[in-house]
Amino acid sequence: MDLPPINEKVIYQIKKFIKDKVEEASVDGVVLGLSGGIDSTVTAYLCKEALGPDRVLGIVMPARTTSFIDVKHARMVAEILGIENETIQIDPLIEPFKSLCYHKSTKLARGNLKARMRMMILYYHSNSLNRLVVGTGNRTELLVGYFTKYGDGGVDILPIGCLYKSHVKLLAEKLKVPVEIIEKTPTAGLWYGQTDEEELGIKYPILDRILYLMVDQGLDDQNISERVKAPIGEVKRIRMMVKNSRHKINPPEVPNIKF
């Protein structure tokens, strides 16, 4: 494995980051979405350890395409951590959009709408309660743009945005996250049968290694291909994904005009 290991120092730094950002913003705590997946679960564990359970609100926001087991796991995490939680069904909030837009929507547009509705719910709560919205995206997703702009990407802080997906799994084991969550197939649940790895077209462990060698180590495509034993075309595809997704993690661009 080419990725550097996760150690107690890294965990301490992430928890300190959460605590420091809450103090810097002079807010009373944090709000985050609980999906029942490994990323949101690990983030919730870290927030609870950094701030205490009374300053963490978890919101479960299922849609028709959300599996029963994901909702069950999300509520289980809230119970284990002893944090306040709410469940808000988002389908009734999305339904009006069908009559607002007269052009035919796409599966991607409908999926992104769910992510953006969840973002609005989180910010409504954060504004009402004087809290920060905590995102649950990891470094792998951020680098290849596997998130919805102004959806799950619309947050105040990203505590595990420094960790690759493989790191998150290792951290989950250290935090003693329930094994059924750790071993569950990753999915955003934006449509029926959707899985992260199928949509990305590559397994996370391989993707993580490619990204680490490409972004952190600066290796060229040929060297990465040889190290990971992946087709050169696949490496080039991932590099293009990184390039094309930069607009999603950078601030909106402003023309550089001199008067």
Short mmCIF file of C-alpha atoms in Angstrom, two decimals:
data_model
loop_
_atom_site.label_atom_id
_atom_site.label_comp_id
_atom_site.label_asym_id
_atom_site.label_seq_id
_atom_site.Cartn_x
_atom_site.Cartn_y
_atom_site.Cartn_z
CA MET A 1 0.00 0.00 0.00
CA ASP A 2 1.44 3.38 -1.04
CA LEU A 3 -0.68 5.48 1.31
CA PRO A 4 0.88 6.70 4.56
CA PRO A 5 -0.61 5.16 7.73
CA ILE A 6 -3.17 6.71 10.05
CA ASN A 7 -1.89 7.29 13.57
CA GLU A 8 -3.08 8.88 16.81
CA LYS A 9 -1.43 12.19 15.89
CA VAL A 10 -3.63 12.49 12.81
CA ILE A 11 -6.76 11.74 14.83
CA TYR A 12 -5.78 14.32 17.45
CA GLN A 13 -5.15 16.97 14.76
CA ILE A 14 -8.55 16.41 13.15
CA LYS A 15 -10.38 16.67 16.48
CA LYS A 16 -8.41 19.80 17.32
CA PHE A 17 -9.31 21.23 13.91
CA ILE A 18 -13.03 20.73 14.63
CA LYS A 19 -12.78 22.30 18.07
CA ASP A 20 -10.66 25.23 16.84
CA LYS A 21 -13.01 26.05 13.95
CA VAL A 22 -16.04 26.07 16.24
CA GLU A 23 -14.26 28.39 18.65
CA GLU A 24 -12.99 30.67 15.86
CA ALA A 25 -16.50 31.06 14.47
CA SER A 26 -17.95 31.74 17.95
CA VAL A 27 -20.73 29.21 17.37
CA ASP A 28 -22.44 26.81 19.75
CA GLY A 29 -21.71 23.54 17.97
CA VAL A 30 -22.11 21.69 14.69
CA VAL A 31 -24.77 20.18 12.45
CA LEU A 32 -24.11 17.31 10.06
CA GLY A 33 -26.05 14.91 7.89
CA LEU A 34 -26.15 11.29 9.03
CA SER A 35 -26.42 8.97 6.05
CA GLY A 36 -25.57 5.69 7.73
CA GLY A 37 -22.42 5.45 5.63
CA ILE A 38 -18.84 5.24 6.83
CA ASP A 39 -17.88 8.84 6.02
CA SER A 40 -20.71 10.53 7.90
CA THR A 41 -20.33 8.04 10.76
CA VAL A 42 -16.60 8.68 11.20
CA THR A 43 -17.21 12.43 11.01
CA ALA A 44 -19.92 12.19 13.67
CA TYR A 45 -17.61 10.18 15.96
CA LEU A 46 -14.86 12.78 15.58
CA CYS A 47 -17.24 15.69 16.21
CA LYS A 48 -18.62 14.04 19.33
CA GLU A 49 -15.13 13.39 20.69
CA ALA A 50 -13.98 16.92 19.84
CA LEU A 51 -17.00 18.81 21.17
CA GLY A 52 -19.04 16.48 23.35
CA PRO A 53 -22.46 15.04 22.44
CA ASP A 54 -24.46 18.13 23.46
CA ARG A 55 -22.88 20.27 20.74
CA VAL A 56 -23.51 17.88 17.84
CA LEU A 57 -26.80 17.61 15.93
CA GLY A 58 -27.18 14.83 13.39
CA ILE A 59 -29.91 15.04 10.79
CA VAL A 60 -31.11 11.97 8.89
CA MET A 61 -32.59 13.01 5.53
CA PRO A 62 -33.90 9.98 3.65
CA ALA A 63 -35.59 9.92 0.26
CA ARG A 64 -37.48 7.11 -1.45
CA THR A 65 -34.17 5.93 -2.89
CA THR A 66 -32.58 5.67 0.57
CA SER A 67 -32.36 2.10 1.81
CA PHE A 68 -33.98 1.10 5.08
CA ILE A 69 -30.65 -0.19 6.38
CA ASP A 70 -28.98 3.19 5.83
CA VAL A 71 -31.65 4.96 7.89
CA LYS A 72 -31.31 2.29 10.56
CA HIS A 73 -27.55 2.71 10.68
CA ALA A 74 -27.78 6.51 10.80
CA ARG A 75 -30.11 6.40 13.80
CA MET A 76 -27.96 3.73 15.43
CA VAL A 77 -24.91 6.00 15.18
CA ALA A 78 -26.81 8.86 16.83
CA GLU A 79 -27.88 6.54 19.64
CA ILE A 80 -24.37 5.15 20.18
CA LEU A 81 -22.90 8.65 20.33
CA GLY A 82 -25.73 10.08 22.41
CA ILE A 83 -26.16 13.06 20.10
CA GLU A 84 -29.39 14.91 19.34
CA ASN A 85 -30.88 13.83 16.03
CA GLU A 86 -33.81 14.52 13.72
CA THR A 87 -35.24 12.71 10.72
CA ILE A 88 -36.60 14.78 7.83
CA GLN A 89 -38.08 13.17 4.71
CA ILE A 90 -36.93 15.17 1.68
CA ASP A 91 -39.27 13.82 -1.01
CA PRO A 92 -42.15 16.22 -0.16
CA LEU A 93 -39.67 19.12 -0.44
CA ILE A 94 -38.43 17.97 -3.85
CA GLU A 95 -41.86 17.24 -5.35
CA PRO A 96 -42.68 20.91 -6.20
CA PHE A 97 -39.69 21.08 -8.56
CA LYS A 98 -41.52 18.81 -11.00
CA SER A 99 -44.01 21.58 -11.75
CA LEU A 100 -41.45 24.40 -11.66
CA CYS A 101 -39.30 23.14 -14.52
CA TYR A 102 -40.90 22.23 -17.86
CA HIS A 103 -37.89 20.67 -19.53
CA LYS A 104 -37.17 16.98 -19.04
CA SER A 105 -34.85 16.36 -16.11
CA THR A 106 -32.03 13.84 -16.01
CA LYS A 107 -31.19 11.23 -13.40
CA LEU A 108 -28.12 13.25 -12.44
CA ALA A 109 -30.14 16.47 -12.06
CA ARG A 110 -32.67 14.71 -9.84
CA GLY A 111 -29.89 13.16 -7.74
CA ASN A 112 -28.10 16.48 -7.32
CA LEU A 113 -31.37 18.12 -6.30
CA LYS A 114 -31.58 15.72 -3.35
CA ALA A 115 -28.06 16.65 -2.26
CA ARG A 116 -28.83 20.37 -2.52
CA MET A 117 -32.09 20.00 -0.59
CA ARG A 118 -30.16 18.32 2.21
CA MET A 119 -27.67 21.20 2.22
CA MET A 120 -30.51 23.71 2.64
CA ILE A 121 -31.93 21.74 5.55
CA LEU A 122 -28.55 21.64 7.27
CA TYR A 123 -28.02 25.38 6.86
CA TYR A 124 -31.52 26.16 8.07
CA HIS A 125 -30.69 24.32 11.28
CA SER A 126 -27.20 25.77 11.56
CA ASN A 127 -28.46 29.34 11.19
CA SER A 128 -31.28 28.75 13.68
CA LEU A 129 -29.00 27.14 16.27
CA ASN A 130 -25.81 29.18 15.67
CA ARG A 131 -23.76 26.21 14.52
CA LEU A 132 -21.38 25.26 11.73
CA VAL A 133 -22.35 22.80 9.01
CA VAL A 134 -19.85 19.95 8.97
CA GLY A 135 -19.26 18.16 5.67
CA THR A 136 -18.49 14.47 5.47
CA GLY A 137 -16.58 14.32 2.17
CA ASN A 138 -13.19 12.62 2.01
CA ARG A 139 -10.08 13.53 0.00
CA THR A 140 -10.76 10.92 -2.68
CA GLU A 141 -14.18 12.38 -3.43
CA LEU A 142 -12.94 15.96 -3.35
CA LEU A 143 -10.08 15.33 -5.78
CA VAL A 144 -12.20 13.63 -8.45
CA GLY A 145 -15.24 15.85 -7.93
CA TYR A 146 -17.44 13.04 -6.63
CA PHE A 147 -19.82 15.32 -4.78
CA THR A 148 -22.57 17.78 -5.62
CA LYS A 149 -21.53 21.41 -5.94
CA TYR A 150 -23.57 23.40 -3.42
CA GLY A 151 -24.99 20.10 -2.21
CA ASP A 152 -22.84 17.88 -0.01
CA GLY A 153 -20.02 20.20 -1.09
CA GLY A 154 -21.83 23.18 0.44
CA VAL A 155 -20.45 23.10 3.98
CA ASP A 156 -18.37 25.13 6.43
CA ILE A 157 -15.66 22.60 7.29
CA LEU A 158 -14.55 19.19 6.00
CA PRO A 159 -12.80 17.36 8.86
CA ILE A 160 -12.02 14.20 6.87
CA GLY A 161 -11.32 16.05 3.63
CA CYS A 162 -7.64 15.34 4.28
CA LEU A 163 -8.17 11.55 4.33
CA TYR A 164 -8.46 9.17 1.41
CA LYS A 165 -11.35 6.68 1.46
CA SER A 166 -8.96 3.92 2.52
CA HIS A 167 -7.85 6.10 5.44
CA VAL A 168 -11.45 6.62 6.50
CA LYS A 169 -11.97 2.87 6.73
CA LEU A 170 -8.85 2.46 8.86
CA LEU A 171 -9.95 5.34 11.08
CA ALA A 172 -13.40 3.80 11.45
CA GLU A 173 -11.77 0.64 12.77
CA LYS A 174 -9.72 2.65 15.28
CA LEU A 175 -12.84 4.50 16.43
CA LYS A 176 -14.70 1.18 16.82
CA VAL A 177 -17.43 2.05 14.35
CA PRO A 178 -19.90 -0.86 14.01
CA VAL A 179 -18.51 -3.40 11.58
CA GLU A 180 -21.71 -3.52 9.52
CA ILE A 181 -21.19 0.14 8.61
CA ILE A 182 -17.50 -0.33 7.82
CA GLU A 183 -18.16 -3.28 5.50
CA LYS A 184 -21.22 -1.84 3.76
CA THR A 185 -20.99 -1.02 0.04
CA PRO A 186 -20.53 2.78 -0.30
CA THR A 187 -23.47 4.56 -1.91
CA ALA A 188 -24.82 8.09 -2.04
CA GLY A 189 -28.34 6.71 -2.49
CA LEU A 190 -29.21 9.34 -5.09
CA TRP A 191 -31.04 6.75 -7.22
CA TYR A 192 -32.02 3.11 -6.88
CA GLY A 193 -29.12 0.68 -7.07
CA GLN A 194 -26.47 3.41 -7.17
CA THR A 195 -23.03 2.57 -5.77
CA ASP A 196 -20.01 4.85 -5.55
CA GLU A 197 -17.50 2.49 -7.14
CA GLU A 198 -19.77 1.59 -10.05
CA GLU A 199 -20.40 5.25 -10.79
CA LEU A 200 -16.70 6.11 -10.50
CA GLY A 201 -15.78 3.09 -12.60
CA ILE A 202 -12.99 2.02 -10.26
CA LYS A 203 -12.49 0.44 -6.83
CA TYR A 204 -11.62 2.83 -4.01
CA PRO A 205 -8.33 1.14 -2.96
CA ILE A 206 -6.96 1.44 -6.50
CA LEU A 207 -8.30 4.97 -6.95
CA ASP A 208 -6.74 6.05 -3.65
CA ARG A 209 -3.32 4.75 -4.67
CA ILE A 210 -3.51 6.44 -8.08
CA LEU A 211 -4.53 9.76 -6.54
CA TYR A 212 -1.88 9.64 -3.83
CA LEU A 213 0.91 8.95 -6.33
CA MET A 214 -0.48 11.52 -8.76
CA VAL A 215 -1.38 14.43 -6.44
CA ASP A 216 0.78 13.96 -3.35
CA GLN A 217 3.85 12.35 -4.92
CA GLY A 218 3.74 14.04 -8.34
CA LEU A 219 4.46 10.89 -10.35
CA ASP A 220 3.77 10.80 -14.08
CA ASP A 221 1.13 8.55 -15.60
CA GLN A 222 3.55 5.83 -16.74
CA ASN A 223 5.15 5.46 -13.31
CA ILE A 224 1.76 5.39 -11.62
CA SER A 225 0.53 2.75 -14.04
CA GLU A 226 3.54 0.55 -13.29
CA ARG A 227 3.35 1.05 -9.52
CA VAL A 228 -0.39 0.38 -9.25
CA LYS A 229 -0.51 -2.14 -12.10
CA ALA A 230 -3.39 -0.26 -13.68
CA PRO A 231 -3.85 0.42 -17.41
CA ILE A 232 -2.27 3.69 -18.51
CA GLY A 233 -5.61 4.73 -19.97
CA GLU A 234 -7.24 4.40 -16.57
CA VAL A 235 -4.59 6.58 -14.96
CA LYS A 236 -5.10 9.22 -17.65
CA ARG A 237 -8.86 9.07 -17.07
CA ILE A 238 -8.39 9.75 -13.36
CA ARG A 239 -6.02 12.64 -14.07
CA MET A 240 -8.67 14.17 -16.34
CA MET A 241 -11.30 13.77 -13.58
CA VAL A 242 -9.05 15.67 -11.19
CA LYS A 243 -8.49 18.44 -13.74
CA ASN A 244 -12.15 18.76 -14.68
CA SER A 245 -13.37 18.91 -11.07
CA ARG A 246 -11.20 21.80 -9.89
CA HIS A 247 -14.05 24.26 -10.34
CA LYS A 248 -16.01 22.33 -7.71
CA ILE A 249 -13.50 22.88 -4.92
CA ASN A 250 -12.24 26.35 -5.87
CA PRO A 251 -14.11 29.59 -5.16
CA PRO A 252 -16.12 31.01 -8.08
CA GLU A 253 -13.76 32.68 -10.52
CA VAL A 254 -13.81 36.45 -10.99
CA PRO A 255 -12.35 38.18 -14.07
CA ASN A 256 -8.99 39.79 -13.38
CA ILE A 257 -9.65 43.26 -14.80
CA LYS A 258 -7.39 46.23 -14.07
CA PHE A 259 -8.90 49.71 -14.30
#
